[in-house]
Coordinates of C-alpha atoms (C1' of nucleotides) in Angstrom, one line a residue:
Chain A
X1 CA 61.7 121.3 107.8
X2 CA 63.9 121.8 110.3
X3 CA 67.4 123.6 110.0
X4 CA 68.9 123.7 113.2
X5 CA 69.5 119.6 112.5
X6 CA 71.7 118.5 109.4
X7 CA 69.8 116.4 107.3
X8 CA 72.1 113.4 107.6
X9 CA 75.4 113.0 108.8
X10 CA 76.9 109.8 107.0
X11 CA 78.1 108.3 110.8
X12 CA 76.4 110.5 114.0
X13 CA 79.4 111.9 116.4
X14 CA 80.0 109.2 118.8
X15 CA 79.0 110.5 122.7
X16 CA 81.7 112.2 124.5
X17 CA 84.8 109.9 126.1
X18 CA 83.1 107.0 124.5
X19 CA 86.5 106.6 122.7
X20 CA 89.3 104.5 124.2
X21 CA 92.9 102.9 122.7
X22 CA 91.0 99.6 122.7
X23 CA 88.4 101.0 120.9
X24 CA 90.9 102.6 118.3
X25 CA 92.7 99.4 118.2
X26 CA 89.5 97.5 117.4
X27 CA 88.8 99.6 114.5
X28 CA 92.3 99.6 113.0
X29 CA 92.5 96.1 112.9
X30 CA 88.9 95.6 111.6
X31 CA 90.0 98.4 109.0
X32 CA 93.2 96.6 108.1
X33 CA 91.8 92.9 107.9
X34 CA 89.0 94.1 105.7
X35 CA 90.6 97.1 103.1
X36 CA 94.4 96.6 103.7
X37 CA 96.7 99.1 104.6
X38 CA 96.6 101.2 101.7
X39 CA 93.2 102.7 103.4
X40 CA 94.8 102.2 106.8
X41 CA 94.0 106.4 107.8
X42 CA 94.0 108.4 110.2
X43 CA 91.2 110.4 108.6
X44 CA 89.2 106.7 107.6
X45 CA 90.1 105.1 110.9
X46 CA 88.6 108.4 112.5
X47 CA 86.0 107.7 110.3
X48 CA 85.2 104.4 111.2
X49 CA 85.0 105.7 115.0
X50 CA 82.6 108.1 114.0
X51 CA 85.5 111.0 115.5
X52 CA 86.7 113.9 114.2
X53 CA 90.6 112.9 112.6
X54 CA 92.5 114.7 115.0
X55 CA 90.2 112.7 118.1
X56 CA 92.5 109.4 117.7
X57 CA 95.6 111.7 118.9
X58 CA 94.3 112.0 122.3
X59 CA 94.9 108.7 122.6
X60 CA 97.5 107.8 120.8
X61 CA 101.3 110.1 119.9
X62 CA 100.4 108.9 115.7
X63 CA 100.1 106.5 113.2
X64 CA 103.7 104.7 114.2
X65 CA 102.5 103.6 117.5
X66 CA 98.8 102.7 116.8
X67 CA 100.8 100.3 114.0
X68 CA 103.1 99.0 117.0
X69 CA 100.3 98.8 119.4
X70 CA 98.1 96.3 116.2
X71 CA 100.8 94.4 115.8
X72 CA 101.7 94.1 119.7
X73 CA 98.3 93.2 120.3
X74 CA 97.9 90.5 117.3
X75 CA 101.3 89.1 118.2
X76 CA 99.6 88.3 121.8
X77 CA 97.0 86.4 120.3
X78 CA 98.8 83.4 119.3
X79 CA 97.7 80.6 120.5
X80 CA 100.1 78.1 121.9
X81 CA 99.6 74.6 122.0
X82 CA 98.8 72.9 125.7
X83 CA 102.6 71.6 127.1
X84 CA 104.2 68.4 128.4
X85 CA 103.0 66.0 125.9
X86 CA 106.4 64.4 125.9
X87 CA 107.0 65.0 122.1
X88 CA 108.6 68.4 121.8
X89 CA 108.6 68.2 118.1
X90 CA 104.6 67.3 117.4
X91 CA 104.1 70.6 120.2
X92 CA 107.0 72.5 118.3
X93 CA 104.9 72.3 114.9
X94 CA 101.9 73.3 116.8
X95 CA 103.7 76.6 117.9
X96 CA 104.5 77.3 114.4
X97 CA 101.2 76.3 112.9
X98 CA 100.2 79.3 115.5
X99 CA 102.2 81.7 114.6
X100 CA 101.4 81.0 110.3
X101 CA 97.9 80.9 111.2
X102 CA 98.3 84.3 113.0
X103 CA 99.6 86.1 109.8
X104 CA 97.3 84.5 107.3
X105 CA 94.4 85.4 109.3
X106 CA 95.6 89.2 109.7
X107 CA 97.9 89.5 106.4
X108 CA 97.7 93.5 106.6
X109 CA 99.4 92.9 110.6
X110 CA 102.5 90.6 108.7
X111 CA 102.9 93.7 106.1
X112 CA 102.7 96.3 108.8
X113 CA 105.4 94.5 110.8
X114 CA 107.9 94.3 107.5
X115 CA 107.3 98.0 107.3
X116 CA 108.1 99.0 110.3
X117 CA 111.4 98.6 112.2
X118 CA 110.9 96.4 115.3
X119 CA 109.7 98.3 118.4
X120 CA 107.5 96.0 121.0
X121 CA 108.6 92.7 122.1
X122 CA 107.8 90.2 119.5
X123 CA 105.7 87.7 121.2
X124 CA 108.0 87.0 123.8
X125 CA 106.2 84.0 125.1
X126 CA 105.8 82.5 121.7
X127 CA 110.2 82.9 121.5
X128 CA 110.2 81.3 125.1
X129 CA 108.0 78.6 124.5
X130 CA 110.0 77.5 121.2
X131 CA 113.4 78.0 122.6
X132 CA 112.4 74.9 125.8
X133 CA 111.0 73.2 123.2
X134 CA 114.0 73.1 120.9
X135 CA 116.2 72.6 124.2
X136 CA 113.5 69.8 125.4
X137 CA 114.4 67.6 122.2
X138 CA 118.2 68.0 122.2
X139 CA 119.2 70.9 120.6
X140 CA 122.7 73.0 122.4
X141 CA 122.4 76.6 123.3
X142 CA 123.6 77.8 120.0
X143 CA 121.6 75.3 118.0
X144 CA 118.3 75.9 119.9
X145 CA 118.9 79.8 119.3
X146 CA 119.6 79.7 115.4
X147 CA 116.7 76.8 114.7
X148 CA 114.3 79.5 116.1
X149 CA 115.3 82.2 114.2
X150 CA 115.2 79.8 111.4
X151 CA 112.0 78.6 111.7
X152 CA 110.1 81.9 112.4
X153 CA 112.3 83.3 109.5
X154 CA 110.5 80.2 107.1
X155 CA 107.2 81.0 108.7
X156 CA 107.1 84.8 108.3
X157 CA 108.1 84.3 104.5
X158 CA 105.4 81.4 103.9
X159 CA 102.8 83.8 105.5
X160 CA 104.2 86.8 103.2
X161 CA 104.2 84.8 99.9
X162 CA 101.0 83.8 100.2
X163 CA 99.3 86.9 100.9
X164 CA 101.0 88.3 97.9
X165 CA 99.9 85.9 95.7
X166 CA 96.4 86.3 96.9
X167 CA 96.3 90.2 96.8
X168 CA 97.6 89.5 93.2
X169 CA 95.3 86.5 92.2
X170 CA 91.8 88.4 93.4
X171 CA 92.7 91.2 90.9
X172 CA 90.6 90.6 87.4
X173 CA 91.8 88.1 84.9
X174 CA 95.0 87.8 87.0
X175 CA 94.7 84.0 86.6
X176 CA 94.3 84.3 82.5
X177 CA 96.9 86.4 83.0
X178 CA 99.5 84.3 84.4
X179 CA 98.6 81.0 82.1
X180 CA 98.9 83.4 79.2
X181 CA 102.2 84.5 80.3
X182 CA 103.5 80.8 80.8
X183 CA 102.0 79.6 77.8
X184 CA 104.0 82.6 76.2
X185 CA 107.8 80.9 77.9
X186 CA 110.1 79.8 75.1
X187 CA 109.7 75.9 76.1
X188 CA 113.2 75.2 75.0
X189 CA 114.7 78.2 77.1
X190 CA 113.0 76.9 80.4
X191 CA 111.7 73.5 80.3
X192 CA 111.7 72.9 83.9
X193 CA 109.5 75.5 84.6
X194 CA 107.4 75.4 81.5
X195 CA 106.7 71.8 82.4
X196 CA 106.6 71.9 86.4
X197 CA 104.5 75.3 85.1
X198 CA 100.9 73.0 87.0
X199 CA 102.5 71.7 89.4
X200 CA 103.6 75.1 90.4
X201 CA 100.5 76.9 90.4
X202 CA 98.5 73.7 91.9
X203 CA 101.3 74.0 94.5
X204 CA 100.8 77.9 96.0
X205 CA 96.9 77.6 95.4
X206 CA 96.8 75.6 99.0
X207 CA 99.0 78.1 101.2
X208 CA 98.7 76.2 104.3
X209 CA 99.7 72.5 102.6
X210 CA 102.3 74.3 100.9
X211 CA 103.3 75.5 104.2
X212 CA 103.4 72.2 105.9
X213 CA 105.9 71.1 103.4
X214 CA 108.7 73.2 104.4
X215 CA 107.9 72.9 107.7
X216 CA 108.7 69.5 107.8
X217 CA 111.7 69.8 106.2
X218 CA 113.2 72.0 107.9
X219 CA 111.9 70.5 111.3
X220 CA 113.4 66.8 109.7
X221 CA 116.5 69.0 108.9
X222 CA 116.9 70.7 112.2
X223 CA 116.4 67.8 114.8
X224 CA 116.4 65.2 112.5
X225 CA 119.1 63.6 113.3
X226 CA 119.0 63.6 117.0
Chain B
X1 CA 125.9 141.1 88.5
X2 CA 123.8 139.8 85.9
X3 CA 120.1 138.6 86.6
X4 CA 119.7 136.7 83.3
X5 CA 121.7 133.8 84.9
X6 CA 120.2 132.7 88.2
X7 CA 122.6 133.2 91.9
X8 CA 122.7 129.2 91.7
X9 CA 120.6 126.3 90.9
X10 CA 120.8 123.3 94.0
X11 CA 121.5 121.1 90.5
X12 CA 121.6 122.2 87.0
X13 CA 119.1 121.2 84.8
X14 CA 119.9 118.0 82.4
X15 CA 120.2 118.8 79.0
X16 CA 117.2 117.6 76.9
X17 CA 116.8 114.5 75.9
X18 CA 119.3 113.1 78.2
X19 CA 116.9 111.4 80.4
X20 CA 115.7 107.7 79.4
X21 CA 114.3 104.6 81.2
X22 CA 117.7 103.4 82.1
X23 CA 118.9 106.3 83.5
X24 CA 115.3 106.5 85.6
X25 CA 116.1 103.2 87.0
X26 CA 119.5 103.6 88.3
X27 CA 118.4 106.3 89.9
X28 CA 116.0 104.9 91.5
X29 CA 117.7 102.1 92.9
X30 CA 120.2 104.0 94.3
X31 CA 117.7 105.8 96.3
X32 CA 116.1 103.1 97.3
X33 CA 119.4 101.5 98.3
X34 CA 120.8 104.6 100.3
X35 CA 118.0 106.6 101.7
X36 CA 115.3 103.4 101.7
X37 CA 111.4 102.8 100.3
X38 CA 110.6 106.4 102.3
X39 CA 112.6 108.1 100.4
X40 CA 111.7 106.9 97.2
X41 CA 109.7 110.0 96.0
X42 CA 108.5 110.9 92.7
X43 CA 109.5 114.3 93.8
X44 CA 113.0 113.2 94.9
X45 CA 113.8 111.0 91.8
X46 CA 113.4 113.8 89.6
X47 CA 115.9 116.1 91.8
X48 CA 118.1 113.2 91.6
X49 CA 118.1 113.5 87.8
X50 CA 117.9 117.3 87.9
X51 CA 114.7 117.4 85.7
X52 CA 111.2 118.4 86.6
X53 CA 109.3 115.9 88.3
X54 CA 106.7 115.5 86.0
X55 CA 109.8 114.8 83.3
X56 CA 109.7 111.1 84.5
X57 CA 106.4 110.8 83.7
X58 CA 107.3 111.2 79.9
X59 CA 109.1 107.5 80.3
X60 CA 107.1 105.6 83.1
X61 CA 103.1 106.0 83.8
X62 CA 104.0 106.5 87.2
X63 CA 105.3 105.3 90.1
X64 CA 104.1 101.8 90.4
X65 CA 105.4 101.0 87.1
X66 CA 109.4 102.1 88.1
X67 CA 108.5 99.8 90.8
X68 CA 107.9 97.2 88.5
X69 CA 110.6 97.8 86.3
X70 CA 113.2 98.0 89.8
X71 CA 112.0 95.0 90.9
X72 CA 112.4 93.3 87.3
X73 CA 115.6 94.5 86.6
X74 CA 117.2 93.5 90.0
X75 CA 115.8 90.4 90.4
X76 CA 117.2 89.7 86.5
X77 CA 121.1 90.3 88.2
X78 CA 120.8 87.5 90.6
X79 CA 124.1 85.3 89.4
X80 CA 123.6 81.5 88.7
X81 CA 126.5 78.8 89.6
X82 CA 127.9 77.0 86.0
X83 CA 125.6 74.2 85.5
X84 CA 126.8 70.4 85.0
X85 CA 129.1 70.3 88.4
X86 CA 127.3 66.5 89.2
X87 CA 126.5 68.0 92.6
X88 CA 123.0 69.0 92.4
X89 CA 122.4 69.9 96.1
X90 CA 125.7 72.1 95.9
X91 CA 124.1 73.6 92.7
X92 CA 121.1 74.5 94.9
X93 CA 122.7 75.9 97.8
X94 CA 124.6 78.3 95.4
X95 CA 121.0 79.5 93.6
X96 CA 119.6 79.7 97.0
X97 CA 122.5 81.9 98.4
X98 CA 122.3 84.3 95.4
X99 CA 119.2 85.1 96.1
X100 CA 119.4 85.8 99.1
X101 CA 122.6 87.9 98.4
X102 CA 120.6 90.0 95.9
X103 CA 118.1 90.9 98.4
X104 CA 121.0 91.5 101.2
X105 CA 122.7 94.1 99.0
X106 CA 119.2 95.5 97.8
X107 CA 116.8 95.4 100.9
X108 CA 114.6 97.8 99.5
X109 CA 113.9 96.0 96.6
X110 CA 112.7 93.1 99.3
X111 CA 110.4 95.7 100.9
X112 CA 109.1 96.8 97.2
X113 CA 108.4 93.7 96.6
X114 CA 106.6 92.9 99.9
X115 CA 104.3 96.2 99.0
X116 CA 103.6 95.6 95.3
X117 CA 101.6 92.9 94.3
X118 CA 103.3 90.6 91.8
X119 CA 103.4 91.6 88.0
X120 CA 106.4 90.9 86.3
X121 CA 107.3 87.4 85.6
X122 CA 109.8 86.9 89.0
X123 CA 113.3 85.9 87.9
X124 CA 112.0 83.0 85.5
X125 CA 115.7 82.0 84.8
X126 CA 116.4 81.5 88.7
X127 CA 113.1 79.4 89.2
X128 CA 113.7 77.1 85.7
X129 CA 117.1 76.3 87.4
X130 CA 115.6 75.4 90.2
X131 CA 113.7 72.9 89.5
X132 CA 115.8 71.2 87.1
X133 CA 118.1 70.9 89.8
X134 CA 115.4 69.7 92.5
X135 CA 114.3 67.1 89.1
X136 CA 117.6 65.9 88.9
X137 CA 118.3 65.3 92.9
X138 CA 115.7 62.8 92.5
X139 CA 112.6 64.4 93.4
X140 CA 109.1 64.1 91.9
X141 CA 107.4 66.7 89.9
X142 CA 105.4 67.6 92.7
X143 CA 108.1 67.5 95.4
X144 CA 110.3 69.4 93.1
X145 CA 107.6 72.4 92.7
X146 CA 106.7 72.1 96.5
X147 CA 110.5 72.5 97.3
X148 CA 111.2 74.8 94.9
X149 CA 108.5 77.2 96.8
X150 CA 109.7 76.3 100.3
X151 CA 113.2 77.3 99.9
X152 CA 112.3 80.4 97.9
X153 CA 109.9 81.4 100.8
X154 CA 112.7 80.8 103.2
X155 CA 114.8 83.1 102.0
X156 CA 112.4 85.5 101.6
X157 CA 111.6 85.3 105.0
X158 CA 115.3 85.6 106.0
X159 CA 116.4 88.6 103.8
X160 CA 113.4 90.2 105.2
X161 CA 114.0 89.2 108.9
X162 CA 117.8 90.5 108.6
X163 CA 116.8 93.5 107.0
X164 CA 114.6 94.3 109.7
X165 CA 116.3 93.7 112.7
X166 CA 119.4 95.6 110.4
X167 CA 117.4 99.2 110.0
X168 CA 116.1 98.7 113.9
X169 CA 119.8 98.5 114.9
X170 CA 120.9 101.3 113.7
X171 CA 118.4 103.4 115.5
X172 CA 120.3 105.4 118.2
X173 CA 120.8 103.2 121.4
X174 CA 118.8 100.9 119.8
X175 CA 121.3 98.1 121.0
X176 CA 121.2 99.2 124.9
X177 CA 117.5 99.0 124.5
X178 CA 117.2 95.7 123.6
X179 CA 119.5 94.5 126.2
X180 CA 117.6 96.6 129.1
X181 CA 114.1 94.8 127.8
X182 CA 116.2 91.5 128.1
X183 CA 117.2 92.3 131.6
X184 CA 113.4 93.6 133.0
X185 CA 111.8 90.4 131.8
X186 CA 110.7 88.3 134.8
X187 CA 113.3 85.2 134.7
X188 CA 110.5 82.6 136.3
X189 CA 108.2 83.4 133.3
X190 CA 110.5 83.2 129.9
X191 CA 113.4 81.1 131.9
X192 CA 114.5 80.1 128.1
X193 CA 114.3 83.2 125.9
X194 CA 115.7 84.8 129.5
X195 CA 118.5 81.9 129.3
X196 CA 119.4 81.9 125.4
X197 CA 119.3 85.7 125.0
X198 CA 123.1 86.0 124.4
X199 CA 122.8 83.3 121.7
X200 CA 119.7 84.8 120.0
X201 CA 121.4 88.3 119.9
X202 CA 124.8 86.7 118.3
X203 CA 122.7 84.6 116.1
X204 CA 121.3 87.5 114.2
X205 CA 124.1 89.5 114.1
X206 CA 125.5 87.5 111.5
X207 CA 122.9 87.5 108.6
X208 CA 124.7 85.7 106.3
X209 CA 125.8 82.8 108.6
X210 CA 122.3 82.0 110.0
X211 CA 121.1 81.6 106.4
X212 CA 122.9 78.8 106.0
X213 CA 121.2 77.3 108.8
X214 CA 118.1 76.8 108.0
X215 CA 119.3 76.4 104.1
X216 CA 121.1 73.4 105.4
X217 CA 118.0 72.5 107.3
X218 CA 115.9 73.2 104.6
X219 CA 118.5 71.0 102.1
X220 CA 118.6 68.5 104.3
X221 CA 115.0 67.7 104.7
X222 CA 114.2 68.3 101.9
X223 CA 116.8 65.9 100.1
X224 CA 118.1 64.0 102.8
X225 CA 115.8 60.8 102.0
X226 CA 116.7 60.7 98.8
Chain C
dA1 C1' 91.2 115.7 129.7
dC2 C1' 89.0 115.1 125.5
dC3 C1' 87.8 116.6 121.0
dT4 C1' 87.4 119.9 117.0
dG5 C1' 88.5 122.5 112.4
dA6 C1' 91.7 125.1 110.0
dA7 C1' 96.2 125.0 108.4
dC8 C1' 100.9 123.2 107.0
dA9 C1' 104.1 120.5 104.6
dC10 C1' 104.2 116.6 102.2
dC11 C1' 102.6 112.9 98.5
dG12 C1' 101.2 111.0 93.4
dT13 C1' 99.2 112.5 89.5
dT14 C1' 96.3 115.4 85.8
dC15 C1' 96.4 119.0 82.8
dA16 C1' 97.4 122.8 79.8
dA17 C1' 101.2 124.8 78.0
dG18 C1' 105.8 125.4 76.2
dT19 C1' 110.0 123.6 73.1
Chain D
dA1 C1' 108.2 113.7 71.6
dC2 C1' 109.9 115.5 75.7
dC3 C1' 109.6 118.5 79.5
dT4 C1' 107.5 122.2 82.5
dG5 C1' 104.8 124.6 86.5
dA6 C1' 100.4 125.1 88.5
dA7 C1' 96.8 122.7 90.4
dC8 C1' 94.1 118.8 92.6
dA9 C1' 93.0 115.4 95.8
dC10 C1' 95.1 113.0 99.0
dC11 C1' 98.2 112.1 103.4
dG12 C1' 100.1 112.7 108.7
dT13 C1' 100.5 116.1 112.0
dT14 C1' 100.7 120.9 114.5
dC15 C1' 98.1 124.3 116.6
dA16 C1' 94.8 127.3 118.7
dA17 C1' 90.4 126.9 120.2
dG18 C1' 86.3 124.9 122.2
dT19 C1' 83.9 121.8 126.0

DNA sequence: ACCTGAACACCGTTCAAGT
DNA sequence: ACCTGAACACCGTTCAAGT
């Protein structure tokens, strides 16, 4: 047998300048979608690439901006909605649908952006598109600006609830865990809860229904009464 | 000079005995409060407390479960409104804002929570008043439980949003940078973000203030009908 | 220019030992 | 029971060196 060829490496060196910020980018969010970002590595993403750990820093200053380049990169991938339907509100939802779909999809790219200060432009033509709209059906200046924030504000926490719930409902016996725990409530303490206890569960299992529910209301709430 | 003593310890050692859970905790959430989740070190607590670091291991299993036990104990300070004022949806609006007052004055404890999947049982009194109070504004069982979640994800989403743009802010010339972004971007392309900048900007700037408008919205829709 | 491996300063935690 | 210091397996990143 041969010695001058190791007997297996787990992952064969990539070919030189095969490696390339998209490439990186590729892996990191396949890395985050798929283990979270607790194994999100420098050593495991260089890993994934088949690259020595110290490879990815040719490419990139460090971990900070491959996390802003990720979430730059997912933010771009929105999808908006096709314009001039003539009902600003049905096209509004649609934006915001988007963006919640976005974040469920890549709940690793939601956590990443509440750990890191803000750095790129936050989907810029996501803000734009929303702003018109909330001009288009009758908002003023000041109103179209804080029904934005307001609305991405409901959307980002929607998204981030729900992928907390889920991280903690895949764990083992998590759901046991939580009927035992309201089973255990002192009924006359909280009744409310202890009764509305199904309802509530039944409630967060659907994220996006759930999600819908707000959204109207605080669409209703916002131009309702235009 | 005498050798037996040494020149001079950076902080004296605690007497024995002195530390206990409590004592752990307030430390902790004083770091987390001043120096943020970064700085939340096993290493660092212990300085805090002038003990070993190991010490706090003789109180806690580790580090996730002070977590836990932050997160618990904060979330347990969040004041109620007195009950019985025959104004439910004023009722609400005061749960609401002490929520999201809590995680204002405590915006690590947000980004704890964020990280850590759920485990303690989250501020049952808040969520029992709740929904007595959504019951009693005349909604069903399962409009109450699907409001109850919206507005708590809402002001999740806020806290968190402020909190952001808040440590991003007070990055050096972080303010001149935003407005030189502003200016580059191309005014035929994003002619309303380009438009409402000056609005967006104030918007945010006052935390507190745009809560209450998509709490109002939120409100609103919710209960409006009713 | 691109990539490597050793090394450094961190981190949470285990462990054997001290009181 | 409570606390300690050394040690282990990680982490991001610097650095000198190789191609």
């Amino acid at each position: 047998m041969s010695v001058t060829q190791p007997v297996r490496s787990p992952r064969r060196r990539a070919p030189r300048n095969s490696l390339n910020p998209d490439r990186i980018l590729d892996a990191a969010i396949r890395l985050l979608d798929r283990q979270g970002t607790e194994a999100f590595t420098m050593r495991a993403l260089a890993q994934q690439l088949g690259v020595g750990t110290m490879a990815v820093y040719s490419h990139f200053r460090g971990k900070d901006e491959i996390s802003d380049a990720v979430a730059h990169r997912l933010l771009d991938t929105i999808e908006l909605p096709p314009a001039g339907s003539g009902d600003p509100r049905a096209e509004l939802r649609e934006v915001c649908r988007g963006v919640y779909r976005l974040f469920s999809e890549h709940p690793s790219a939601l956590q990443l952006l509440t750990m890191r200060p803000v750095r790129g432009d936050d989907a810029i033509s996501v803000v734009d598109r929303m702003l018109a709209l909330l001009r288009e059906a009758g908002l003023s200046r000041t109103e179209a600006a804080g029904a934005h924030v307001a609305l991405m504000q409901y959307t980002v926490g929607s998204a981030l609830w729900c992928t907390r719930r889920a991280r903690a409902m895949c764990e083992e016996g998590a759901r046991d865990r939580v009927r035992a725990k309201i089973d255990a409530l002192p009924r006359d303490r909280y009744p409310a809860l202890v009764s509305l206890a199904p309802e509530l569960l039944r409630v967060q299992d659907n994220g996006g229904a759930q999600y819908e529910i707000g959204l109207d209301a605080m669409l209703e709430g916002l131009l309702g009464g235009i």
